Amino acid sequence: MTQFNFLSFFVAVLLAGQVANTLPTTGEHPTQTLPAGTPQVFGLATNWTTPVNSSLGVNRVARPNDGLAVSAVDVETLKYYGRLASVSRCSFSTGKFECSTFCSKYPGTTLIKFFNTPNTNTTGYIARNDANKAVYVAFRGSTNINNWVHDAEFLFTKYSPARGAKVHSGFYKTWQDARNIVYPIVVKEMGRNPDYKLYMLGHSLGGALTVLQALDFYQNAGYDSSKMAVYTFGQPRIGNPAFSDYVDSLDLPIYRTINQNDVVPHMGPEAIGYKHHGTEYWIENSQGDVGECWWQCVFVS
């Protein structure tokens, strides 16, 4: 581990500990309740880790605490893809789409590939559901120190598809490692099934990789909103304002859902030039307590 990697990793862990110690905790992440008066529907609202001018009201004028009204259908959709994202932590040891969490909620889903990258130990899966005419790609969140070292590399690297855009160097390296596996398999699968839609899913670090891979498919395979949708949960900031503006300019539906007090979405500090893309959704369960396995606490019902 280089001196910079070690220092940045140490600082990230220290900051995470300071945030976590300010509130009661359940497992890894602090518990949370949406502040009184926060506009919300079914427990979802715009999260304040996005600057207020990114939250637009019905008249398209930014106002403090503008909420994002969502329907029960929207919430069920987030639950559906949140469960699929969480399944990325499973090992699929049988070679089938079988696990101890939510796999049974997706009958007819076929596992195409469980992948584990050689250099960065990034895992995830590619699956297909013929009844839904869907291909799923899910990236796992960070689970070991090697992943977190890459998470903590706050240096930028150039993102050439967009003028002036820069992204988190660790995320970019990790994505490149996974891309060599994911891209050819998915393009082949979508080519065999031209009327299917691709769903990109990810939690935590996996959310950052999901967005980078979705952009790759948009740029090089031509998948727009008619062919692809992106759902991330607890995703950190990925790049600078130019990158954020580029993502927001594309014809891609990207749904970025977070737990208010999860430290990961606050990584990639704004103070050194990071900015979230798009609209954020807060999420809480009926008790307002979101713990370590928050996707299970929230999405299991």
CSV table of C-alpha atoms in Angstrom, one decimal:
chain,number,residue,atom,x,y,z
A,1,MET,CA,0.0,0.0,0.0
A,2,THR,CA,1.5,3.4,-1.0
A,3,GLN,CA,1.9,6.1,1.6
A,4,PHE,CA,-0.9,8.1,0.0
A,5,ASN,CA,-3.3,5.2,0.0
A,6,PHE,CA,-2.6,4.4,3.6
A,7,LEU,CA,-3.0,8.0,4.7
A,8,SER,CA,-6.2,8.6,2.7
A,9,PHE,CA,-7.6,5.3,4.0
A,10,PHE,CA,-6.8,6.2,7.6
A,11,VAL,CA,-8.5,9.6,7.2
A,12,ALA,CA,-11.6,8.1,5.6
A,13,VAL,CA,-11.9,5.6,8.4
A,14,LEU,CA,-11.3,8.3,11.0
A,15,LEU,CA,-14.0,10.5,9.6
A,16,ALA,CA,-16.4,7.6,9.3
A,17,GLY,CA,-15.9,6.9,13.0
A,18,GLN,CA,-16.5,10.5,14.0
A,19,VAL,CA,-19.8,10.6,12.0
A,20,ALA,CA,-20.9,7.2,13.4
A,21,ASN,CA,-20.1,8.2,17.0
A,22,THR,CA,-22.5,11.2,16.9
A,23,LEU,CA,-25.6,9.0,16.8
A,24,PRO,CA,-26.8,5.7,18.2
A,25,THR,CA,-25.7,2.9,15.9
A,26,THR,CA,-27.1,-0.4,14.7
A,27,GLY,CA,-24.2,-2.4,13.3
A,28,GLU,CA,-21.9,-0.6,10.9
A,29,HIS,CA,-24.0,2.4,9.9
A,30,PRO,CA,-25.6,5.1,12.2
A,31,THR,CA,-29.3,4.9,12.7
A,32,GLN,CA,-31.4,7.7,11.3
A,33,THR,CA,-34.8,9.4,11.2
A,34,LEU,CA,-35.8,11.9,8.6
A,35,PRO,CA,-35.9,15.4,10.3
A,36,ALA,CA,-39.3,16.7,11.3
A,37,GLY,CA,-40.9,18.6,8.4
A,38,THR,CA,-38.8,17.0,5.7
A,39,PRO,CA,-41.1,16.6,2.6
A,40,GLN,CA,-41.5,12.8,2.1
A,41,VAL,CA,-43.9,10.3,0.7
A,42,PHE,CA,-43.7,6.7,1.8
A,43,GLY,CA,-40.4,7.4,3.6
A,44,LEU,CA,-38.6,8.8,0.5
A,45,ALA,CA,-37.4,12.4,0.0
A,46,THR,CA,-34.7,14.4,-1.6
A,47,ASN,CA,-31.5,14.1,0.4
A,48,TRP,CA,-29.5,17.1,1.4
A,49,THR,CA,-26.2,15.7,0.3
A,50,THR,CA,-27.2,17.1,-3.0
A,51,PRO,CA,-26.9,21.0,-3.1
A,52,VAL,CA,-30.3,22.6,-2.7
A,53,ASN,CA,-30.1,24.0,-6.3
A,54,SER,CA,-30.2,20.4,-7.6
A,55,SER,CA,-33.6,19.9,-5.9
A,56,LEU,CA,-36.3,21.5,-8.1
A,57,GLY,CA,-39.9,22.0,-7.2
A,58,VAL,CA,-42.9,21.6,-9.4
A,59,ASN,CA,-42.3,25.1,-10.9
A,60,ARG,CA,-38.6,24.2,-11.5
A,61,VAL,CA,-37.5,26.8,-9.0
A,62,ALA,CA,-35.1,25.6,-6.3
A,63,ARG,CA,-36.3,26.0,-2.8
A,64,PRO,CA,-34.9,24.6,0.5
A,65,ASN,CA,-36.2,21.2,1.4
A,66,ASP,CA,-38.1,20.7,-1.8
A,67,GLY,CA,-39.3,17.1,-1.6
A,68,LEU,CA,-39.5,14.6,-4.4
A,69,ALA,CA,-43.0,13.3,-4.4
A,70,VAL,CA,-43.1,9.6,-5.3
A,71,SER,CA,-45.9,7.1,-5.7
A,72,ALA,CA,-46.4,3.7,-4.1
A,73,VAL,CA,-45.4,2.2,-7.4
A,74,ASP,CA,-42.1,4.1,-7.3
A,75,VAL,CA,-41.3,2.8,-3.8
A,76,GLU,CA,-42.1,-0.8,-4.9
A,77,THR,CA,-39.8,-0.4,-7.9
A,78,LEU,CA,-37.0,0.8,-5.6
A,79,LYS,CA,-37.6,-2.2,-3.3
A,80,TYR,CA,-37.6,-4.5,-6.3
A,81,TYR,CA,-34.2,-3.4,-7.6
A,82,GLY,CA,-32.8,-2.8,-4.1
A,83,ARG,CA,-33.2,-6.5,-3.3
A,84,LEU,CA,-31.6,-7.4,-6.6
A,85,ALA,CA,-28.6,-5.2,-5.8
A,86,SER,CA,-28.2,-6.8,-2.3
A,87,VAL,CA,-28.0,-10.2,-3.9
A,88,SER,CA,-24.7,-9.2,-5.4
A,89,ARG,CA,-23.2,-10.2,-2.0
A,90,CYS,CA,-24.1,-13.8,-2.5
A,91,SER,CA,-21.6,-16.3,-3.8
A,92,PHE,CA,-24.0,-18.4,-6.0
A,93,SER,CA,-22.0,-21.5,-5.1
A,94,THR,CA,-24.5,-23.7,-6.9
A,95,GLY,CA,-24.0,-22.0,-10.2
A,96,LYS,CA,-27.7,-21.1,-10.2
A,97,PHE,CA,-29.6,-17.9,-9.2
A,98,GLU,CA,-30.0,-19.3,-5.6
A,99,CYS,CA,-29.2,-17.6,-2.3
A,100,SER,CA,-30.3,-17.2,1.3
A,101,THR,CA,-31.7,-13.7,0.9
A,102,PHE,CA,-33.9,-12.6,-2.0
A,103,CYS,CA,-33.3,-14.8,-5.0
A,104,SER,CA,-36.5,-16.7,-4.5
A,105,LYS,CA,-38.4,-13.4,-5.1
A,106,TYR,CA,-37.2,-13.5,-8.7
A,107,PRO,CA,-38.5,-16.8,-10.2
A,108,GLY,CA,-37.3,-17.6,-13.6
A,109,THR,CA,-34.1,-15.6,-13.3
A,110,THR,CA,-31.0,-17.4,-14.8
A,111,LEU,CA,-27.5,-16.7,-13.6
A,112,ILE,CA,-25.3,-15.9,-16.6
A,113,LYS,CA,-22.1,-15.0,-14.8
A,114,PHE,CA,-20.8,-14.5,-11.2
A,115,PHE,CA,-17.6,-12.5,-11.5
A,116,ASN,CA,-14.7,-11.7,-9.2
A,117,THR,CA,-12.1,-9.4,-10.7
A,118,PRO,CA,-8.5,-10.5,-10.5
A,119,ASN,CA,-6.9,-7.3,-9.3
A,120,THR,CA,-9.5,-5.5,-7.1
A,121,ASN,CA,-11.6,-8.4,-5.8
A,122,THR,CA,-14.8,-6.8,-7.1
A,123,THR,CA,-17.7,-9.2,-7.3
A,124,GLY,CA,-21.1,-9.1,-8.8
A,125,TYR,CA,-23.4,-11.0,-11.2
A,126,ILE,CA,-25.0,-10.9,-14.6
A,127,ALA,CA,-28.4,-12.5,-14.9
A,128,ARG,CA,-31.4,-12.8,-17.2
A,129,ASN,CA,-35.1,-13.0,-16.7
A,130,ASP,CA,-37.0,-14.0,-19.9
A,131,ALA,CA,-40.5,-13.4,-18.5
A,132,ASN,CA,-39.5,-9.8,-17.7
A,133,LYS,CA,-37.3,-9.4,-20.8
A,134,ALA,CA,-34.6,-8.2,-18.6
A,135,VAL,CA,-30.8,-8.5,-18.1
A,136,TYR,CA,-29.5,-7.6,-14.7
A,137,VAL,CA,-25.9,-6.5,-13.8
A,138,ALA,CA,-25.2,-6.0,-10.1
A,139,PHE,CA,-22.0,-4.8,-8.4
A,140,ARG,CA,-21.3,-5.6,-4.8
A,141,GLY,CA,-20.4,-3.0,-2.2
A,142,SER,CA,-17.1,-2.9,-0.4
A,143,THR,CA,-16.4,-5.8,2.0
A,144,ASN,CA,-12.7,-6.0,2.4
A,145,ILE,CA,-9.7,-3.7,3.1
A,146,ASN,CA,-8.6,-3.9,-0.6
A,147,ASN,CA,-11.9,-2.4,-1.7
A,148,TRP,CA,-11.8,0.3,0.9
A,149,VAL,CA,-8.2,1.3,0.0
A,150,HIS,CA,-9.5,1.9,-3.5
A,151,ASP,CA,-12.5,3.7,-2.1
A,152,ALA,CA,-10.2,6.0,-0.1
A,153,GLU,CA,-8.0,7.1,-3.1
A,154,PHE,CA,-9.5,10.6,-3.4
A,155,LEU,CA,-7.2,11.7,-6.2
A,156,PHE,CA,-9.0,12.5,-9.5
A,157,THR,CA,-8.2,10.9,-12.8
A,158,LYS,CA,-9.3,12.3,-16.2
A,159,TYR,CA,-12.6,11.0,-17.6
A,160,SER,CA,-12.1,11.5,-21.3
A,161,PRO,CA,-15.7,11.1,-22.7
A,162,ALA,CA,-16.6,14.5,-21.2
A,163,ARG,CA,-14.8,17.8,-21.4
A,164,GLY,CA,-13.2,18.8,-18.1
A,165,ALA,CA,-14.6,15.7,-16.3
A,166,LYS,CA,-12.6,13.9,-13.7
A,167,VAL,CA,-13.5,10.9,-11.5
A,168,HIS,CA,-12.3,9.2,-8.4
A,169,SER,CA,-9.1,7.3,-9.4
A,170,GLY,CA,-9.8,4.3,-7.2
A,171,PHE,CA,-13.3,3.8,-8.6
A,172,TYR,CA,-12.0,4.2,-12.1
A,173,LYS,CA,-9.3,1.6,-11.7
A,174,THR,CA,-11.8,-0.8,-10.1
A,175,TRP,CA,-14.3,-0.3,-12.9
A,176,GLN,CA,-11.6,-0.9,-15.6
A,177,ASP,CA,-10.8,-4.2,-13.9
A,178,ALA,CA,-14.5,-5.3,-13.9
A,179,ARG,CA,-15.2,-3.9,-17.4
A,180,ASN,CA,-13.1,-6.5,-19.1
A,181,ILE,CA,-15.4,-9.2,-17.8
A,182,VAL,CA,-18.8,-7.4,-17.8
A,183,TYR,CA,-18.9,-5.5,-21.1
A,184,PRO,CA,-18.4,-8.4,-23.6
A,185,ILE,CA,-20.8,-10.7,-21.8
A,186,VAL,CA,-23.6,-8.2,-21.5
A,187,VAL,CA,-23.3,-6.9,-25.1
A,188,LYS,CA,-23.4,-10.5,-26.4
A,189,GLU,CA,-26.5,-11.3,-24.2
A,190,MET,CA,-28.3,-8.1,-25.3
A,191,GLY,CA,-27.5,-8.9,-28.9
A,192,ARG,CA,-29.2,-12.3,-28.5
A,193,ASN,CA,-32.2,-10.6,-27.0
A,194,PRO,CA,-32.7,-7.3,-28.8
A,195,ASP,CA,-36.1,-6.6,-27.2
A,196,TYR,CA,-34.7,-6.9,-23.6
A,197,LYS,CA,-33.8,-4.1,-21.2
A,198,LEU,CA,-30.6,-3.8,-19.2
A,199,TYR,CA,-30.9,-3.0,-15.5
A,200,MET,CA,-27.7,-1.8,-13.8
A,201,LEU,CA,-27.6,-2.2,-10.1
A,202,GLY,CA,-25.1,-1.5,-7.3
A,203,HIS,CA,-24.7,-0.8,-3.6
A,204,SER,CA,-22.0,1.4,-1.9
A,205,LEU,CA,-18.8,1.2,-4.0
A,206,GLY,CA,-20.8,-1.0,-6.3
A,207,GLY,CA,-23.0,1.9,-7.1
A,208,ALA,CA,-20.1,4.0,-8.4
A,209,LEU,CA,-19.0,1.1,-10.6
A,210,THR,CA,-22.6,0.6,-11.8
A,211,VAL,CA,-22.7,4.2,-13.0
A,212,LEU,CA,-19.3,4.0,-14.7
A,213,GLN,CA,-20.3,0.8,-16.5
A,214,ALA,CA,-23.7,2.2,-17.5
A,215,LEU,CA,-21.9,5.2,-19.1
A,216,ASP,CA,-19.7,2.8,-20.9
A,217,PHE,CA,-22.7,0.9,-22.3
A,218,TYR,CA,-24.3,4.3,-23.3
A,219,GLN,CA,-21.1,5.5,-25.1
A,220,ASN,CA,-20.0,2.3,-26.7
A,221,ALA,CA,-23.0,0.0,-27.1
A,222,GLY,CA,-25.6,2.8,-27.7
A,223,TYR,CA,-27.9,1.8,-24.8
A,224,ASP,CA,-30.1,4.8,-24.0
A,225,SER,CA,-33.3,5.1,-21.8
A,226,SER,CA,-35.1,2.7,-24.1
A,227,LYS,CA,-32.6,0.0,-23.4
A,228,MET,CA,-31.2,0.7,-19.9
A,229,ALA,CA,-32.0,1.9,-16.4
A,230,VAL,CA,-29.7,2.4,-13.4
A,231,TYR,CA,-30.4,1.9,-9.7
A,232,THR,CA,-27.8,2.6,-7.0
A,233,PHE,CA,-28.1,2.4,-3.3
A,234,GLY,CA,-25.7,4.1,-0.9
A,235,GLN,CA,-23.5,5.3,-3.7
A,236,PRO,CA,-20.5,7.6,-3.0
A,237,ARG,CA,-19.8,10.7,-5.1
A,238,ILE,CA,-17.9,9.7,-8.2
A,239,GLY,CA,-16.5,12.8,-9.9
A,240,ASN,CA,-16.2,16.5,-10.2
A,241,PRO,CA,-19.0,19.0,-11.3
A,242,ALA,CA,-18.1,18.5,-15.0
A,243,PHE,CA,-18.6,14.8,-14.6
A,244,SER,CA,-21.9,15.3,-12.7
A,245,ASP,CA,-23.2,17.7,-15.3
A,246,TYR,CA,-22.3,15.2,-18.1
A,247,VAL,CA,-24.2,12.4,-16.4
A,248,ASP,CA,-27.2,14.6,-15.9
A,249,SER,CA,-27.2,15.6,-19.5
A,250,LEU,CA,-27.6,12.1,-20.8
A,251,ASP,CA,-30.7,10.3,-21.8
A,252,LEU,CA,-30.4,7.8,-19.0
A,253,PRO,CA,-32.7,7.2,-16.0
A,254,ILE,CA,-30.5,7.0,-12.9
A,255,TYR,CA,-32.2,6.4,-9.5
A,256,ARG,CA,-29.8,7.1,-6.7
A,257,THR,CA,-31.2,6.1,-3.3
A,258,ILE,CA,-29.4,6.6,0.0
A,259,ASN,CA,-29.7,6.4,3.8
A,260,GLN,CA,-29.3,9.9,5.2
A,261,ASN,CA,-26.6,9.0,7.7
A,262,ASP,CA,-24.7,6.3,5.8
A,263,VAL,CA,-21.2,7.7,5.6
A,264,VAL,CA,-20.5,6.3,2.1
A,265,PRO,CA,-22.6,8.7,0.1
A,266,HIS,CA,-20.6,11.5,1.7
A,267,MET,CA,-17.3,10.1,0.6
A,268,GLY,CA,-15.7,11.8,-2.3
A,269,PRO,CA,-15.7,15.0,-0.2
A,270,GLU,CA,-17.4,18.1,-1.7
A,271,ALA,CA,-14.6,20.2,-0.1
A,272,ILE,CA,-12.0,18.8,-2.6
A,273,GLY,CA,-14.3,19.0,-5.6
A,274,TYR,CA,-16.6,16.0,-5.7
A,275,LYS,CA,-20.3,16.4,-6.6
A,276,HIS,CA,-23.2,14.0,-6.8
A,277,HIS,CA,-25.1,13.6,-10.0
A,278,GLY,CA,-28.8,13.6,-10.4
A,279,THR,CA,-31.6,13.5,-7.8
A,280,GLU,CA,-31.2,11.6,-4.5
A,281,TYR,CA,-33.9,9.7,-2.6
A,282,TRP,CA,-33.8,9.3,1.2
A,283,ILE,CA,-34.9,6.0,2.5
A,284,GLU,CA,-36.1,4.8,5.9
A,285,ASN,CA,-38.1,2.0,7.3
A,286,SER,CA,-41.2,2.5,9.4
A,287,GLN,CA,-39.1,2.8,12.6
A,288,GLY,CA,-36.7,5.2,11.0
A,289,ASP,CA,-33.8,2.9,11.9
A,290,VAL,CA,-31.6,1.8,9.1
A,291,GLY,CA,-28.7,-0.5,10.2
A,292,GLU,CA,-25.8,-2.2,8.6
A,293,CYS,CA,-27.8,-4.3,6.2
A,294,TRP,CA,-30.2,-1.5,5.5
A,295,TRP,CA,-31.4,-3.0,2.2
A,296,GLN,CA,-32.7,-5.9,4.2
A,297,CYS,CA,-34.2,-3.7,6.9
A,298,VAL,CA,-36.0,-1.7,4.3
A,299,PHE,CA,-36.6,-4.0,1.4
A,300,VAL,CA,-37.5,-7.3,3.1
A,301,SER,CA,-41.1,-6.5,3.7
